[in-house]
Amino acid sequence: MSAATPHPTEHRFIEPLDVLFLRGNKLFGDPGSHGESLVPPWPSAAAGALRSHLLAQDGTDLAAFAKGQITHPSLGTPAAPGPFALTDFTLARQLDDGSLQTLHALPADLVVTDKDGDAKHIQSLRPQTPHTGLLSSSGFAQVPVLAETERRKATSGLWLSQTGWQRYLNGQLPNAEHDLVKTSELWAIDSRVGIGLNADTRSADDGKLFTTQAVAFKPRVGFVASVRGATLPAQGSLRLGGDGRAASSQSVDHQAPQADLHAIATQGRCRVVLTTPGLFAQGWLPNGFQLEADGHHWLTLQGVRARLVCATVPRSETISGWDLAANNGKGQPKAALRSAPSGSVYWLDQLQATPEALGKLADNGFWSDACEDTHRRAEGFNRFAFAAYDCI
């Protein structure tokens, strides 16, 4: 893994104390509009809440910090971020014994279909060389294929348990009976009606009704956030999401599931699965990949070299947000950026790397040493997990 740092990785369980407004990138507020919530929210929401809590705990002058007049030892300044970095952010729930169970969105290469009654069936996409008579726009010799003997309808609203995620990373299909968790077991949507205000009179405007989605989490359901480069308060209250709704933060022991990096290095091939949205200079293609003279995309990053075989990447999403410290503390919107969604999967072969190099790359995420965007790196984007090449 990566070399020791002055601040070891710390883990916080964030549990909502109220309904949350986890807004995405869609505008709302116009008459008849509908504001959807995004679960889990972008990692930047957790990074912002934890950094604000750290500043408040340290008694930092927030106005002076926003103007860049104060340098925080962990957070740096708004213009030049410090060593603080969110390295993992995922849905989780606390079990009766106090331990955490992480919950993961289904990767793009897993398909869950209805079987008999409430029973589910899990299948995986696998790279295949298409028949010579088939044409496609893919630039790869292989494409991810779902082999089915009969047509089934895919189902949604399911999450992988921590055990199922570990099976997936090990190259095994999750157990459809035991490793899937329904969304209804984790939270419910509570629609709220809002009224538009007249900016001049600060009173309600006629005909300006809109709805927003509030997320009501079940007891002991929340998020686990992992942070490197800072010593966080052991516990406290956070302002999380739209309207700054309350959430508790407490220190927890947590070991994130991971694949056998020694086995991956020996086999010389693997999958890479995005665990947070990817903000890449080449769109869907992660940082570190380049098209070389042989016509293949090769990864060369942090001592790891491998060839990209194929990928399954869902439709791009737009990431933005609000920068509280910008404009001398007055705030302004962040730039809207296209992202490769969490759960995107990339198959790699001809892998040349040691287990230590693989661990270092997983620790750093898809960021070069020069770093394409220090702000977004601190917010937890471009994070991924290695997985065995086949899922059988």
CSV table of C-alpha atoms in Angstrom, one decimal:
chain,number,residue,atom,x,y,z
A,1,MET,CA,0.0,0.0,0.0
A,2,SER,CA,1.0,3.6,0.0
A,3,ALA,CA,3.8,5.0,2.3
A,4,ALA,CA,2.9,6.1,5.7
A,5,THR,CA,1.6,9.7,6.0
A,6,PRO,CA,1.5,12.1,9.0
A,7,HIS,CA,-2.3,11.5,9.2
A,8,PRO,CA,-3.4,7.9,8.9
A,9,THR,CA,-6.8,7.2,7.2
A,10,GLU,CA,-9.7,8.0,9.5
A,11,HIS,CA,-13.3,6.7,9.1
A,12,ARG,CA,-16.5,8.4,10.2
A,13,PHE,CA,-20.0,7.0,10.2
A,14,ILE,CA,-22.4,9.8,9.2
A,15,GLU,CA,-26.0,9.2,10.3
A,16,PRO,CA,-28.7,11.7,9.3
A,17,LEU,CA,-30.7,13.1,12.2
A,18,ASP,CA,-33.3,14.6,9.9
A,19,VAL,CA,-34.6,14.2,6.4
A,20,LEU,CA,-31.9,15.2,3.8
A,21,PHE,CA,-32.2,17.2,0.6
A,22,LEU,CA,-29.5,15.6,-1.5
A,23,ARG,CA,-29.8,17.7,-4.6
A,24,GLY,CA,-28.2,16.7,-7.9
A,25,ASN,CA,-27.5,18.9,-10.9
A,26,LYS,CA,-31.1,19.5,-12.0
A,27,LEU,CA,-32.6,23.0,-11.6
A,28,PHE,CA,-35.8,23.4,-9.7
A,29,GLY,CA,-37.9,26.2,-8.2
A,30,ASP,CA,-39.9,27.2,-11.3
A,31,PRO,CA,-43.6,26.7,-11.1
A,32,GLY,CA,-44.5,22.9,-11.4
A,33,SER,CA,-40.8,21.8,-11.2
A,34,HIS,CA,-39.6,18.8,-9.3
A,35,GLY,CA,-36.4,18.6,-7.4
A,36,GLU,CA,-35.0,15.0,-7.3
A,37,SER,CA,-32.7,13.8,-4.6
A,38,LEU,CA,-29.5,11.8,-5.3
A,39,VAL,CA,-28.5,8.9,-3.0
A,40,PRO,CA,-25.7,8.6,-2.3
A,41,PRO,CA,-24.8,12.3,-2.9
A,42,TRP,CA,-21.6,13.3,-4.6
A,43,PRO,CA,-18.6,12.8,-2.4
A,44,SER,CA,-18.1,16.5,-2.4
A,45,ALA,CA,-21.1,16.9,-0.1
A,46,ALA,CA,-19.4,14.8,2.6
A,47,ALA,CA,-16.0,16.4,2.0
A,48,GLY,CA,-17.6,19.9,2.4
A,49,ALA,CA,-19.4,18.9,5.6
A,50,LEU,CA,-16.4,17.3,7.2
A,51,ARG,CA,-14.1,20.2,6.3
A,52,SER,CA,-16.6,22.8,7.7
A,53,HIS,CA,-16.8,20.7,10.9
A,54,LEU,CA,-13.0,20.6,11.1
A,55,LEU,CA,-12.7,24.4,10.7
A,56,ALA,CA,-15.4,25.1,13.3
A,57,GLN,CA,-13.8,22.6,15.7
A,58,ASP,CA,-10.4,24.4,15.3
A,59,GLY,CA,-12.0,27.8,15.9
A,60,THR,CA,-10.9,29.0,12.5
A,61,ASP,CA,-12.1,32.5,11.4
A,62,LEU,CA,-14.3,31.3,8.5
A,63,ALA,CA,-14.4,34.7,6.8
A,64,ALA,CA,-10.7,35.0,6.8
A,65,PHE,CA,-10.3,31.4,5.6
A,66,ALA,CA,-12.7,32.0,2.7
A,67,LYS,CA,-10.6,35.0,1.6
A,68,GLY,CA,-7.4,33.0,1.7
A,69,GLN,CA,-6.0,35.0,4.6
A,70,ILE,CA,-5.5,31.9,6.8
A,71,THR,CA,-3.8,28.6,5.9
A,72,HIS,CA,-5.1,25.6,7.7
A,73,PRO,CA,-2.5,22.8,8.3
A,74,SER,CA,-4.8,20.1,6.8
A,75,LEU,CA,-7.1,22.1,4.5
A,76,GLY,CA,-4.6,24.6,3.1
A,77,THR,CA,-6.5,27.5,1.5
A,78,PRO,CA,-9.5,27.6,-0.8
A,79,ALA,CA,-7.1,28.3,-3.7
A,80,ALA,CA,-4.4,25.7,-2.7
A,81,PRO,CA,-5.9,22.7,-0.9
A,82,GLY,CA,-3.9,21.0,1.7
A,83,PRO,CA,-3.3,17.2,2.3
A,84,PHE,CA,-7.0,16.5,3.3
A,85,ALA,CA,-8.5,14.0,0.9
A,86,LEU,CA,-11.7,12.0,1.0
A,87,THR,CA,-10.6,8.5,-0.1
A,88,ASP,CA,-13.9,6.6,0.1
A,89,PHE,CA,-17.5,7.4,0.5
A,90,THR,CA,-20.3,4.9,0.5
A,91,LEU,CA,-23.7,4.0,1.9
A,92,ALA,CA,-23.6,2.0,5.1
A,93,ARG,CA,-25.7,0.8,8.0
A,94,GLN,CA,-24.8,0.1,11.6
A,95,LEU,CA,-25.5,-3.5,12.8
A,96,ASP,CA,-26.7,-4.5,16.2
A,97,ASP,CA,-23.1,-5.3,17.4
A,98,GLY,CA,-22.0,-1.8,16.4
A,99,SER,CA,-20.1,-2.9,13.3
A,100,LEU,CA,-20.6,-1.3,9.9
A,101,GLN,CA,-22.0,-3.0,6.8
A,102,THR,CA,-21.2,-1.0,3.6
A,103,LEU,CA,-23.7,-1.0,0.8
A,104,HIS,CA,-22.7,-0.6,-2.8
A,105,ALA,CA,-24.5,0.3,-6.0
A,106,LEU,CA,-24.5,-2.5,-8.6
A,107,PRO,CA,-21.5,-2.2,-10.9
A,108,ALA,CA,-22.3,-1.7,-14.6
A,109,ASP,CA,-21.3,-5.3,-15.5
A,110,LEU,CA,-23.8,-6.9,-13.1
A,111,VAL,CA,-27.4,-7.4,-14.2
A,112,VAL,CA,-30.2,-8.5,-11.8
A,113,THR,CA,-33.4,-9.8,-13.2
A,114,ASP,CA,-36.6,-11.1,-11.7
A,115,LYS,CA,-36.9,-14.9,-11.6
A,116,ASP,CA,-39.9,-16.6,-9.9
A,117,GLY,CA,-42.0,-14.5,-7.5
A,118,ASP,CA,-39.6,-12.3,-5.5
A,119,ALA,CA,-36.6,-14.4,-6.4
A,120,LYS,CA,-33.7,-12.6,-8.3
A,121,HIS,CA,-31.2,-13.8,-10.8
A,122,ILE,CA,-27.7,-12.2,-11.1
A,123,GLN,CA,-25.6,-12.4,-14.3
A,124,SER,CA,-22.4,-10.6,-15.4
A,125,LEU,CA,-21.3,-9.1,-18.6
A,126,ARG,CA,-18.1,-10.6,-20.0
A,127,PRO,CA,-15.7,-9.4,-22.7
A,128,GLN,CA,-16.3,-11.3,-26.0
A,129,THR,CA,-15.0,-10.9,-29.5
A,130,PRO,CA,-18.0,-10.3,-31.7
A,131,HIS,CA,-18.8,-12.3,-34.8
A,132,THR,CA,-17.2,-11.0,-37.9
A,133,GLY,CA,-20.6,-10.3,-39.4
A,134,LEU,CA,-21.5,-7.9,-36.6
A,135,LEU,CA,-20.6,-4.2,-36.8
A,136,SER,CA,-20.5,-1.7,-34.0
A,137,SER,CA,-19.1,1.7,-33.2
A,138,SER,CA,-16.8,0.3,-30.5
A,139,GLY,CA,-13.2,0.9,-30.9
A,140,PHE,CA,-12.2,-2.3,-29.1
A,141,ALA,CA,-11.7,-5.8,-30.4
A,142,GLN,CA,-13.9,-7.1,-27.6
A,143,VAL,CA,-17.2,-5.9,-26.2
A,144,PRO,CA,-19.0,-6.7,-22.9
A,145,VAL,CA,-21.7,-9.3,-23.6
A,146,LEU,CA,-24.6,-10.6,-21.5
A,147,ALA,CA,-25.2,-14.2,-22.6
A,148,GLU,CA,-28.8,-15.2,-22.0
A,149,THR,CA,-30.9,-18.2,-23.0
A,150,GLU,CA,-34.1,-16.4,-22.5
A,151,ARG,CA,-35.2,-12.7,-22.4
A,152,ARG,CA,-35.6,-11.2,-18.9
A,153,LYS,CA,-36.4,-7.8,-17.6
A,154,ALA,CA,-33.7,-6.1,-15.5
A,155,THR,CA,-34.8,-4.9,-12.0
A,156,SER,CA,-33.6,-1.9,-10.1
A,157,GLY,CA,-33.7,-0.5,-6.5
A,158,LEU,CA,-31.2,-3.0,-5.2
A,159,TRP,CA,-27.8,-2.6,-3.4
A,160,LEU,CA,-25.0,-5.0,-2.9
A,161,SER,CA,-24.2,-5.9,0.8
A,162,GLN,CA,-20.6,-5.7,1.9
A,163,THR,CA,-20.3,-9.5,1.6
A,164,GLY,CA,-21.7,-9.4,-1.9
A,165,TRP,CA,-19.2,-6.6,-2.8
A,166,GLN,CA,-16.3,-8.7,-1.5
A,167,ARG,CA,-17.5,-11.7,-3.6
A,168,TYR,CA,-17.7,-9.4,-6.6
A,169,LEU,CA,-14.1,-8.1,-6.1
A,170,ASN,CA,-12.9,-11.7,-5.7
A,171,GLY,CA,-14.4,-12.6,-9.1
A,172,GLN,CA,-17.5,-14.4,-7.8
A,173,LEU,CA,-21.1,-13.7,-8.6
A,174,PRO,CA,-22.9,-12.3,-5.5
A,175,ASN,CA,-25.6,-14.5,-3.9
A,176,ALA,CA,-29.0,-13.3,-5.2
A,177,GLU,CA,-30.7,-14.5,-2.1
A,178,HIS,CA,-28.4,-13.1,0.6
A,179,ASP,CA,-26.3,-10.3,-0.9
A,180,LEU,CA,-29.0,-7.9,-2.3
A,181,VAL,CA,-30.6,-5.2,-0.2
A,182,LYS,CA,-33.8,-3.4,-1.2
A,183,THR,CA,-33.8,0.4,-1.2
A,184,SER,CA,-37.0,0.3,0.8
A,185,GLU,CA,-35.0,-1.2,3.7
A,186,LEU,CA,-32.7,1.8,3.7
A,187,TRP,CA,-34.7,4.9,3.1
A,188,ALA,CA,-38.0,6.4,1.9
A,189,ILE,CA,-38.7,9.4,-0.2
A,190,ASP,CA,-40.8,12.2,1.4
A,191,SER,CA,-42.0,14.7,-1.2
A,192,ARG,CA,-42.2,18.3,0.1
A,193,VAL,CA,-44.1,21.2,-1.5
A,194,GLY,CA,-42.2,24.5,-1.7
A,195,ILE,CA,-43.4,28.0,-2.6
A,196,GLY,CA,-41.4,30.5,-4.6
A,197,LEU,CA,-40.7,33.8,-3.0
A,198,ASN,CA,-40.7,37.2,-4.5
A,199,ALA,CA,-37.1,38.5,-4.3
A,200,ASP,CA,-38.3,42.1,-3.7
A,201,THR,CA,-41.0,41.6,-1.1
A,202,ARG,CA,-39.7,38.3,0.3
A,203,SER,CA,-43.3,37.1,0.3
A,204,ALA,CA,-44.9,34.1,-1.5
A,205,ASP,CA,-45.4,34.5,-5.2
A,206,ASP,CA,-48.7,33.4,-6.7
A,207,GLY,CA,-48.7,30.2,-8.7
A,208,LYS,CA,-45.1,29.3,-7.8
A,209,LEU,CA,-45.5,25.9,-6.3
A,210,PHE,CA,-42.8,23.2,-6.7
A,211,THR,CA,-41.9,19.9,-5.1
A,212,THR,CA,-38.6,18.5,-3.8
A,213,GLN,CA,-37.7,15.1,-2.6
A,214,ALA,CA,-36.6,14.7,1.0
A,215,VAL,CA,-34.8,11.4,1.9
A,216,ALA,CA,-35.9,9.9,5.2
A,217,PHE,CA,-33.2,7.3,6.2
A,218,LYS,CA,-34.1,4.3,8.3
A,219,PRO,CA,-32.5,4.2,11.8
A,220,ARG,CA,-28.8,3.5,11.8
A,221,VAL,CA,-28.5,3.9,8.0
A,222,GLY,CA,-26.1,6.6,6.7
A,223,PHE,CA,-22.7,6.8,5.1
A,224,VAL,CA,-19.1,5.9,5.9
A,225,ALA,CA,-16.5,8.4,4.9
A,226,SER,CA,-12.8,7.7,4.8
A,227,VAL,CA,-10.4,10.7,5.1
A,228,ARG,CA,-6.6,10.9,4.8
A,229,GLY,CA,-4.4,13.9,5.5
A,230,ALA,CA,-6.3,15.3,8.5
A,231,THR,CA,-7.2,14.6,12.1
A,232,LEU,CA,-11.0,14.9,12.3
A,233,PRO,CA,-13.1,15.5,15.5
A,234,ALA,CA,-13.9,12.1,16.9
A,235,GLN,CA,-17.6,13.0,17.0
A,236,GLY,CA,-19.9,15.9,16.4
A,237,SER,CA,-22.8,17.3,14.3
A,238,LEU,CA,-22.6,18.1,10.6
A,239,ARG,CA,-24.6,20.2,8.2
A,240,LEU,CA,-25.3,17.9,5.3
A,241,GLY,CA,-27.0,18.5,2.0
A,242,GLY,CA,-29.5,21.2,1.0
A,243,ASP,CA,-30.7,23.5,3.8
A,244,GLY,CA,-27.9,22.2,6.0
A,245,ARG,CA,-29.9,19.4,7.7
A,246,ALA,CA,-28.3,17.8,10.8
A,247,ALA,CA,-26.3,14.6,10.7
A,248,SER,CA,-24.1,13.0,13.4
A,249,SER,CA,-20.5,12.0,12.8
A,250,GLN,CA,-18.7,9.4,14.9
A,251,SER,CA,-15.3,7.7,14.6
A,252,VAL,CA,-15.5,4.0,13.6
A,253,ASP,CA,-13.2,1.1,12.9
A,254,HIS,CA,-13.6,0.2,9.3
A,255,GLN,CA,-11.7,-2.0,6.8
A,256,ALA,CA,-13.0,-1.5,3.2
A,257,PRO,CA,-13.2,-4.8,1.2
A,258,GLN,CA,-10.6,-5.2,-1.4
A,259,ALA,CA,-9.5,-7.7,-4.0
A,260,ASP,CA,-6.4,-9.9,-3.7
A,261,LEU,CA,-3.8,-7.7,-5.2
A,262,HIS,CA,-1.1,-10.4,-5.2
A,263,ALA,CA,-3.4,-12.7,-7.2
A,264,ILE,CA,-4.2,-9.9,-9.7
A,265,ALA,CA,-0.5,-9.1,-10.2
A,266,THR,CA,0.2,-12.8,-10.8
A,267,GLN,CA,-2.7,-13.2,-13.2
A,268,GLY,CA,-1.8,-10.1,-15.1
A,269,ARG,CA,-5.3,-8.9,-15.7
A,270,CYS,CA,-8.2,-7.3,-13.7
A,271,ARG,CA,-11.2,-5.1,-13.7
A,272,VAL,CA,-11.3,-1.5,-12.5
A,273,VAL,CA,-14.6,-0.3,-10.9
A,274,LEU,CA,-15.3,3.3,-10.2
A,275,THR,CA,-16.5,3.8,-6.6
A,276,THR,CA,-17.1,7.6,-7.0
A,277,PRO,CA,-17.8,9.6,-10.2
A,278,GLY,CA,-14.8,10.0,-12.5
A,279,LEU,CA,-13.9,13.5,-13.7
A,280,PHE,CA,-11.5,12.7,-16.5
A,281,ALA,CA,-9.8,14.9,-19.1
A,282,GLN,CA,-10.8,12.3,-21.8
A,283,GLY,CA,-14.4,12.0,-20.9
A,284,TRP,CA,-15.2,8.3,-20.1
A,285,LEU,CA,-11.5,7.3,-20.3
A,286,PRO,CA,-9.7,7.5,-16.9
A,287,ASN,CA,-6.6,9.7,-16.4
A,288,GLY,CA,-3.5,7.8,-17.2
A,289,PHE,CA,-4.8,6.1,-20.4
A,290,GLN,CA,-3.3,7.0,-23.8
A,291,LEU,CA,-3.9,5.7,-27.3
A,292,GLU,CA,-0.6,4.3,-28.5
A,293,ALA,CA,0.8,3.3,-31.9
A,294,ASP,CA,-0.5,-0.2,-31.7
A,295,GLY,CA,-4.1,1.1,-31.7
A,296,HIS,CA,-4.7,0.2,-28.0
A,297,HIS,CA,-5.3,2.3,-25.0
A,298,TRP,CA,-2.6,1.7,-22.4
A,299,LEU,CA,-2.6,2.7,-18.7
A,300,THR,CA,0.7,4.1,-17.4
A,301,LEU,CA,0.2,5.5,-13.9
A,302,GLN,CA,1.9,5.1,-10.5
A,303,GLY,CA,4.1,2.3,-11.7
A,304,VAL,CA,1.2,0.4,-13.3
A,305,ARG,CA,1.0,-0.5,-17.0
A,306,ALA,CA,-1.9,-2.4,-18.6
A,307,ARG,CA,-3.9,-2.5,-21.8
A,308,LEU,CA,-7.6,-1.6,-21.9
A,309,VAL,CA,-9.6,-4.5,-23.3
A,310,CYS,CA,-13.1,-3.0,-23.2
A,311,ALA,CA,-15.4,-1.1,-20.9
A,312,THR,CA,-19.0,-0.7,-19.8
A,313,VAL,CA,-19.7,2.9,-18.9
A,314,PRO,CA,-23.3,4.2,-18.3
A,315,ARG,CA,-24.5,7.5,-19.6
A,316,SER,CA,-22.5,10.4,-18.4
A,317,GLU,CA,-23.6,12.6,-15.5
A,318,THR,CA,-23.0,16.2,-14.8
A,319,ILE,CA,-21.2,17.2,-11.6
A,320,SER,CA,-21.3,20.8,-10.3
A,321,GLY,CA,-22.0,22.2,-6.8
A,322,TRP,CA,-21.7,25.4,-4.9
A,323,ASP,CA,-18.4,26.9,-3.8
A,324,LEU,CA,-19.0,28.6,-0.4
A,325,ALA,CA,-15.5,30.1,-0.2
A,326,ALA,CA,-15.4,31.6,-3.7
A,327,ASN,CA,-15.9,35.2,-4.5
A,328,ASN,CA,-14.4,36.4,-1.1
A,329,GLY,CA,-16.8,34.2,0.8
A,330,LYS,CA,-19.9,35.2,-1.1
A,331,GLY,CA,-20.0,31.9,-2.9
A,332,GLN,CA,-20.6,30.9,-6.6
A,333,PRO,CA,-21.5,27.9,-8.6
A,334,LYS,CA,-18.8,25.4,-9.4
A,335,ALA,CA,-18.1,24.6,-13.0
A,336,ALA,CA,-20.4,21.9,-14.4
A,337,LEU,CA,-18.3,18.9,-15.5
A,338,ARG,CA,-19.2,15.7,-17.3
A,339,SER,CA,-18.4,12.5,-15.3
A,340,ALA,CA,-18.1,8.8,-15.8
A,341,PRO,CA,-20.7,7.4,-13.3
A,342,SER,CA,-19.9,5.3,-10.3
A,343,GLY,CA,-20.0,1.7,-11.1
A,344,SER,CA,-18.3,2.1,-14.5
A,345,VAL,CA,-16.2,-1.0,-15.3
A,346,TYR,CA,-13.0,-1.3,-17.3
A,347,TRP,CA,-11.3,-4.6,-18.2
A,348,LEU,CA,-7.5,-4.6,-18.3
A,349,ASP,CA,-5.0,-7.2,-19.5
A,350,GLN,CA,-1.2,-7.5,-20.0
A,351,LEU,CA,-0.9,-6.0,-16.6
A,352,GLN,CA,2.6,-5.1,-15.4
A,353,ALA,CA,2.7,-4.1,-11.8
A,354,THR,CA,3.6,-5.3,-8.3
A,355,PRO,CA,1.0,-5.6,-5.6
A,356,GLU,CA,2.5,-2.6,-3.9
A,357,ALA,CA,2.1,-0.5,-7.1
A,358,LEU,CA,-1.5,-1.6,-7.4
A,359,GLY,CA,-2.2,-0.7,-3.8
A,360,LYS,CA,-0.6,2.8,-4.3
A,361,LEU,CA,-2.7,3.4,-7.4
A,362,ALA,CA,-5.9,2.4,-5.6
A,363,ASP,CA,-4.9,4.7,-2.7
A,364,ASN,CA,-4.4,7.7,-4.9
A,365,GLY,CA,-7.2,7.1,-7.4
A,366,PHE,CA,-7.0,8.1,-11.0
A,367,TRP,CA,-4.9,11.2,-10.4
A,368,SER,CA,-1.4,11.9,-11.8
A,369,ASP,CA,1.4,13.1,-9.6
A,370,ALA,CA,0.9,16.6,-11.0
A,371,CYS,CA,-2.9,16.2,-10.3
A,372,GLU,CA,-5.4,17.4,-12.9
A,373,ASP,CA,-7.6,19.1,-10.3
A,374,THR,CA,-6.5,19.4,-6.6
A,375,HIS,CA,-9.9,20.6,-5.5
A,376,ARG,CA,-11.8,17.6,-6.9
A,377,ARG,CA,-9.2,15.2,-5.7
A,378,ALA,CA,-9.7,16.5,-2.1
A,379,GLU,CA,-13.5,16.0,-2.6
A,380,GLY,CA,-13.1,12.3,-3.3
A,381,PHE,CA,-13.7,12.0,-7.1
A,382,ASN,CA,-11.9,9.4,-9.4
A,383,ARG,CA,-11.8,6.7,-6.8
A,384,PHE,CA,-12.0,3.0,-7.8
A,385,ALA,CA,-11.5,-0.6,-6.7
A,386,PHE,CA,-9.6,-3.4,-8.3
A,387,ALA,CA,-11.5,-6.6,-9.0
A,388,ALA,CA,-10.6,-10.0,-10.5
A,389,TYR,CA,-11.0,-10.1,-14.3
A,390,ASP,CA,-13.8,-12.7,-14.5
A,391,CYS,CA,-17.0,-12.7,-12.4
A,392,ILE,CA,-18.3,-16.3,-12.4
